[in-house]
Amino acid sequence: MFKKITLALLITWPFLAIAQTAEEKGLQIAKAADAYDQGFVDFTANMQMILKNKKGEVSKRQIRIRTLEVDGDGDKSMSIFDEPADVKGTAMLTYSHGLKPDDQWLYLPAIKRVKRINSRNKSGPFMGSEFAFEDLGSQEVEKYSYKYLRDEACEDRQCFVIERIPAYKFSGYTRQQVWLDQQDYRLMKADFYDRKNELLKTLTASDYQQYLGRYWRPGKMEMINHQNGKSTTLEWSDYRFKTGLQDRDFKSQTLKRVR
Amino acid sequence: MRYWLVLYLWLTLAWPAVALKSSGNLAAEFLLFPQSAQFSDQMDENVTLSFQPKFSHEWNQGKDLLSAEFFLRMDNKDENREHADIRELKWLHVSGDNEWRVGIDTVFWGVTESRHLVDVINQTDRLEGFDGEDKLGQPMLQYTHIMDAGVFHFFMLAGFREPEFRGSKGRLRLPLLIDASQSLYESSDQDEHIDFALRYTHFTGDTELGFSVFNGTDRDPLFLPGLDNNGNNVLIPFYQQMTQFGFDVQSIIGDWTWKLELIHRDGNSDTFTAATGGFEYTLYGILETAVDLGTLLEYSAEDREENEAIFDNDLFGGLRFAFNDVQSTEILAGIIVDTEKSSKSFRVEASRRIGDNWKLTGEIQVFTDVESSDPLVAFSQDDYLLVEFARYY
């Protein structure tokens, strides 16, 4: 009897592996990538945005980011704008959620006013850049449905190529194709397809560094818009993890005193 | 003026010794009134300069913060409008869920766009923008307690900031000049009365709530007829004592943002209830561009005597274009219609960044169909075009 079962298992085992659908494998990879990045608690970093138009004219933004990991929900994050000079002191607080609209507040220093903003639309450009709000939000597993496509060499590594379909009703994309490296689950590249399912943008992430012996973060992210010829590069610096930030540092009241 | 200059010099010279953040802007403003003036002396055009430097210094991991913000307007034509103010000069201390602020500060309360009823802490800088958005710094002690069940604010306001009013050359003024040198107060403490205020704010999901109560000197004066030193008819501001209860709520439902502000003001000389409410509905990425179009509609009502109230039954409609471009171009066009009179006030504001450090702002205001019985009739010839060119650092 026992032998029979073992035999049956031995025979069916390879088929069980094959029986995993491309969707299941895609989800499994997404979950593994998410698990790999869990437990960072909080981080702070500086971000420089370099916006380039078709003629090659450049405009820069300087933003400080503070992020707090939230168990079972999207992260909380605060962005403090240092450049351009006319928006210096502006700060934005976001409680990101998987499938619900984010909670978002904006502090406008000129009128000392904290405004709750309607953030249902996440597909709009962030500060005139080629990054949409949804490209910069925290990446939760439930934000997409997944499909594993293939393995492919990417730079010096092997990547999983996965298709992600946004589950958020008001996303600006029909689908995304992402390249995750098989060793550390780092996002190497992503293609974004617009609402007409035409290739809109390509994101390339590079200069990865590992923090606390575990968490990989890119030093550079370049987004190229194929339809309008513009591009935006994010240059990240001064990453710090587990800085001791607390929930009370991410209240709309806090926006009034960040400098 | 002199103490202001000393303070500014001290900050500029002494603060670089510590890690000081400095920012601000210098702006030139061009103002043009195309229609002939209603009252003698009034100007037809003006060029003025303003300077708004800000400093801050943070230590103890951001738990202590000194911050300062000054404002200076230079005006060769309207001597009343040349003025300086300390918008902010305070020390903030954070300890756990408690925040203490001591010094001069500017505080905003409320949610609506066309009128700010609930907002009572700061006096309006009546020499600045015609929209009443500019405020005079108020000396105060603030205590804030942050809880999971909301945020509690306590304010002790040390003294009253008496506003200056536009002089004889100024446009958008009443027929009679306001003589602030004869200002009257209900309180025997005059402008040294200590005011108190409490506010509680909370949000649950998509709804933000605020309850407030204020007791002290009314920021909006009543005007009494009088004579100045030369025997001319003038208006004398009278500041009553009042208690104001306020409630404000904002709720996001889909692409709609609903807003309401409600106040009851109780004073010996002036008691009334007023409300402003409405919505903002946004169309995202119109015509397959990145442009967002917000539509705003707000209604203001109050039960004050009609000749005292400019906002008795007014409807505000607006369109806000956010271009979401590199230069952060924005246009806000709005109209205020008096539903009981024919008076209409139309206004367009636009702004755009030029390069990395410059900003160009334009404003057009037009008054039409103003009835002779409407208090607005004093402004009926004061349509204007304003262009501001500002350098930020």
XYZ file of N, CA and C in Angstrom, chain A residues 51 59-61 64 84-88 95 103 105 109 111-113 115-118 120-121 125 127-128 196 248 251 253-254 256-257 259, chain B residues 21 23 67 69 88 92 96-97 99 108 111-113 144 153 203 205-206 208 250 252 254-257 284 288 324-326 353 356 392-393:
204
model
N 14.372 65.515 -15.417
C 13.367 65.450 -16.483
C 13.995 65.953 -17.772
N 15.327 69.565 -16.599
C 14.763 70.232 -15.427
C 14.897 69.275 -14.248
N 15.227 69.842 -13.064
C 15.532 68.954 -11.936
C 14.609 69.167 -10.747
N 14.366 68.104 -10.014
C 13.624 68.166 -8.769
C 14.410 67.406 -7.718
N 13.118 64.554 -0.687
C 13.506 63.617 0.367
C 12.340 62.682 0.645
N 12.118 72.206 -7.400
C 12.490 73.605 -7.642
C 12.122 74.518 -6.468
N 12.789 75.706 -6.462
C 12.706 76.575 -5.286
C 11.278 77.008 -4.963
N 10.426 77.165 -5.969
C 9.077 77.674 -5.683
C 8.192 76.647 -4.972
N 8.599 75.389 -4.962
C 7.814 74.392 -4.221
C 8.539 73.913 -2.962
N 9.653 74.574 -2.649
C 10.417 74.198 -1.454
C 9.508 74.230 -0.218
N -0.775 57.337 2.429
C -1.021 56.008 2.981
C -1.442 55.173 1.781
N -4.782 57.215 0.656
C -5.101 58.427 1.416
C -3.923 59.363 1.199
N -2.354 63.524 1.552
C -2.435 64.904 2.038
C -1.250 65.684 1.469
N 3.100 75.303 1.781
C 3.686 76.250 2.739
C 3.263 77.696 2.497
N 0.386 78.947 1.913
C -0.842 79.282 2.639
C -0.981 78.458 3.918
N 0.093 77.760 4.297
C 0.158 76.972 5.548
C -1.019 75.994 5.649
N -1.399 75.446 4.541
C -2.626 74.646 4.524
C -2.317 73.190 4.211
N -3.953 69.981 2.806
C -5.125 69.644 2.002
C -5.208 68.144 1.815
N -6.344 67.561 2.147
C -6.570 66.159 1.790
C -6.861 66.152 0.297
N -6.157 65.323 -0.457
C -6.401 65.348 -1.900
C -7.016 64.055 -2.399
N -7.831 64.225 -3.418
C -8.517 63.087 -4.004
C -7.503 62.326 -4.849
N -7.855 59.151 -6.207
C -8.354 57.977 -6.914
C -7.565 57.755 -8.209
N -7.243 58.878 -8.864
C -6.489 58.775 -10.101
C -4.998 58.685 -9.786
N 0.795 62.238 -14.036
C 2.239 62.397 -13.880
C 2.603 62.955 -12.507
N 4.770 65.345 -10.562
C 5.556 66.567 -10.752
C 6.020 66.782 -12.194
N 5.134 66.536 -13.126
C 5.455 66.779 -14.532
C 6.440 65.791 -15.130
N -4.670 51.650 -24.487
C -4.943 51.058 -25.809
C -4.048 49.860 -26.059
N 3.786 57.908 14.381
C 3.436 59.305 14.648
C 4.177 60.278 13.739
N 1.701 61.420 10.238
C 0.342 61.932 10.426
C 0.219 63.210 9.603
N -0.832 65.901 10.578
C -0.346 66.962 11.471
C 1.171 67.156 11.332
N 1.891 66.046 11.087
C 3.351 66.096 10.976
C 3.792 66.917 9.758
N 2.968 69.693 8.794
C 3.155 71.118 9.080
C 4.528 71.412 9.660
N 5.226 70.390 10.121
C 6.501 70.690 10.781
C 7.708 70.024 10.139
N 10.740 69.885 7.675
C 11.533 70.923 7.007
C 12.584 70.261 6.139
N 18.739 76.761 7.314
C 18.158 76.664 5.978
C 17.547 78.003 5.641
N 15.482 80.258 2.557
C 14.782 80.235 1.272
C 13.891 81.464 1.203
N 11.848 78.522 13.395
C 11.529 78.911 12.027
C 11.065 80.354 11.987
N 9.709 83.591 9.161
C 9.284 84.001 7.825
C 8.858 85.462 7.904
N 6.024 84.508 10.697
C 6.353 83.371 11.554
C 7.682 83.647 12.243
N 9.430 75.381 17.899
C 8.583 74.190 17.979
C 9.334 73.126 18.751
N 7.177 63.117 21.994
C 6.221 62.026 21.801
C 5.051 62.485 20.966
N 3.851 62.370 21.496
C 2.652 62.763 20.761
C 2.228 64.195 21.060
N 3.062 68.392 20.788
C 3.819 69.441 20.101
C 3.537 70.775 20.792
N -3.824 77.708 9.484
C -5.002 77.668 8.616
C -5.952 76.569 9.055
N -11.719 73.897 4.848
C -11.687 73.024 3.676
C -12.150 73.684 2.375
N -13.011 74.716 2.462
C -13.596 75.262 1.228
C -12.617 76.195 0.518
N -12.960 76.538 -0.733
C -12.060 77.329 -1.571
C -12.504 78.787 -1.685
N -0.412 70.915 20.899
C -1.097 69.949 20.050
C -0.878 68.559 20.624
N -5.996 70.511 19.495
C -5.168 71.717 19.469
C -5.687 72.725 20.486
N -9.716 62.138 11.067
C -10.143 61.601 9.774
C -10.462 60.132 9.927
N -11.168 57.127 7.215
C -11.262 56.755 5.802
C -11.202 57.986 4.925
N -12.254 58.252 4.195
C -12.253 59.331 3.225
C -12.856 60.624 3.753
N -12.698 63.883 6.498
C -11.920 64.695 7.436
C -12.883 65.614 8.167
N -14.889 67.390 5.142
C -14.586 67.121 3.737
C -14.647 65.618 3.528
N -14.389 62.452 0.527
C -14.067 62.055 -0.841
C -14.938 60.872 -1.225
N -15.509 58.786 -4.628
C -15.102 58.620 -6.021
C -14.289 59.820 -6.466
N -14.627 60.410 -7.619
C -13.913 61.594 -8.105
C -14.464 62.880 -7.497
N -15.445 62.759 -6.619
C -16.068 63.921 -5.981
C -15.422 64.196 -4.629
N -15.202 65.484 -4.340
C -14.775 65.884 -3.010
C -15.814 66.874 -2.488
N -9.878 63.584 -15.010
C -8.441 63.358 -15.140
C -8.041 63.140 -16.588
N -7.269 63.138 -23.716
C -6.070 62.317 -23.852
C -4.773 63.094 -23.657
N -0.101 69.578 -15.282
C 0.817 68.491 -14.922
C 2.052 68.473 -15.807
N 2.504 69.664 -16.192
C 3.680 69.751 -17.052
C 4.917 70.085 -16.214
N 6.047 70.173 -16.900
C 7.308 70.433 -16.210
C 7.261 71.786 -15.497
N 5.936 78.129 -13.865
C 7.341 78.268 -13.523
C 8.118 78.582 -14.797
N 14.193 77.208 -13.651
C 14.127 76.483 -12.383
C 13.698 77.374 -11.220
N 12.589 82.812 -6.893
C 12.671 81.996 -5.686
C 14.103 81.511 -5.459
N 14.449 81.340 -4.205
C 15.785 80.814 -3.894
C 15.697 79.821 -2.764
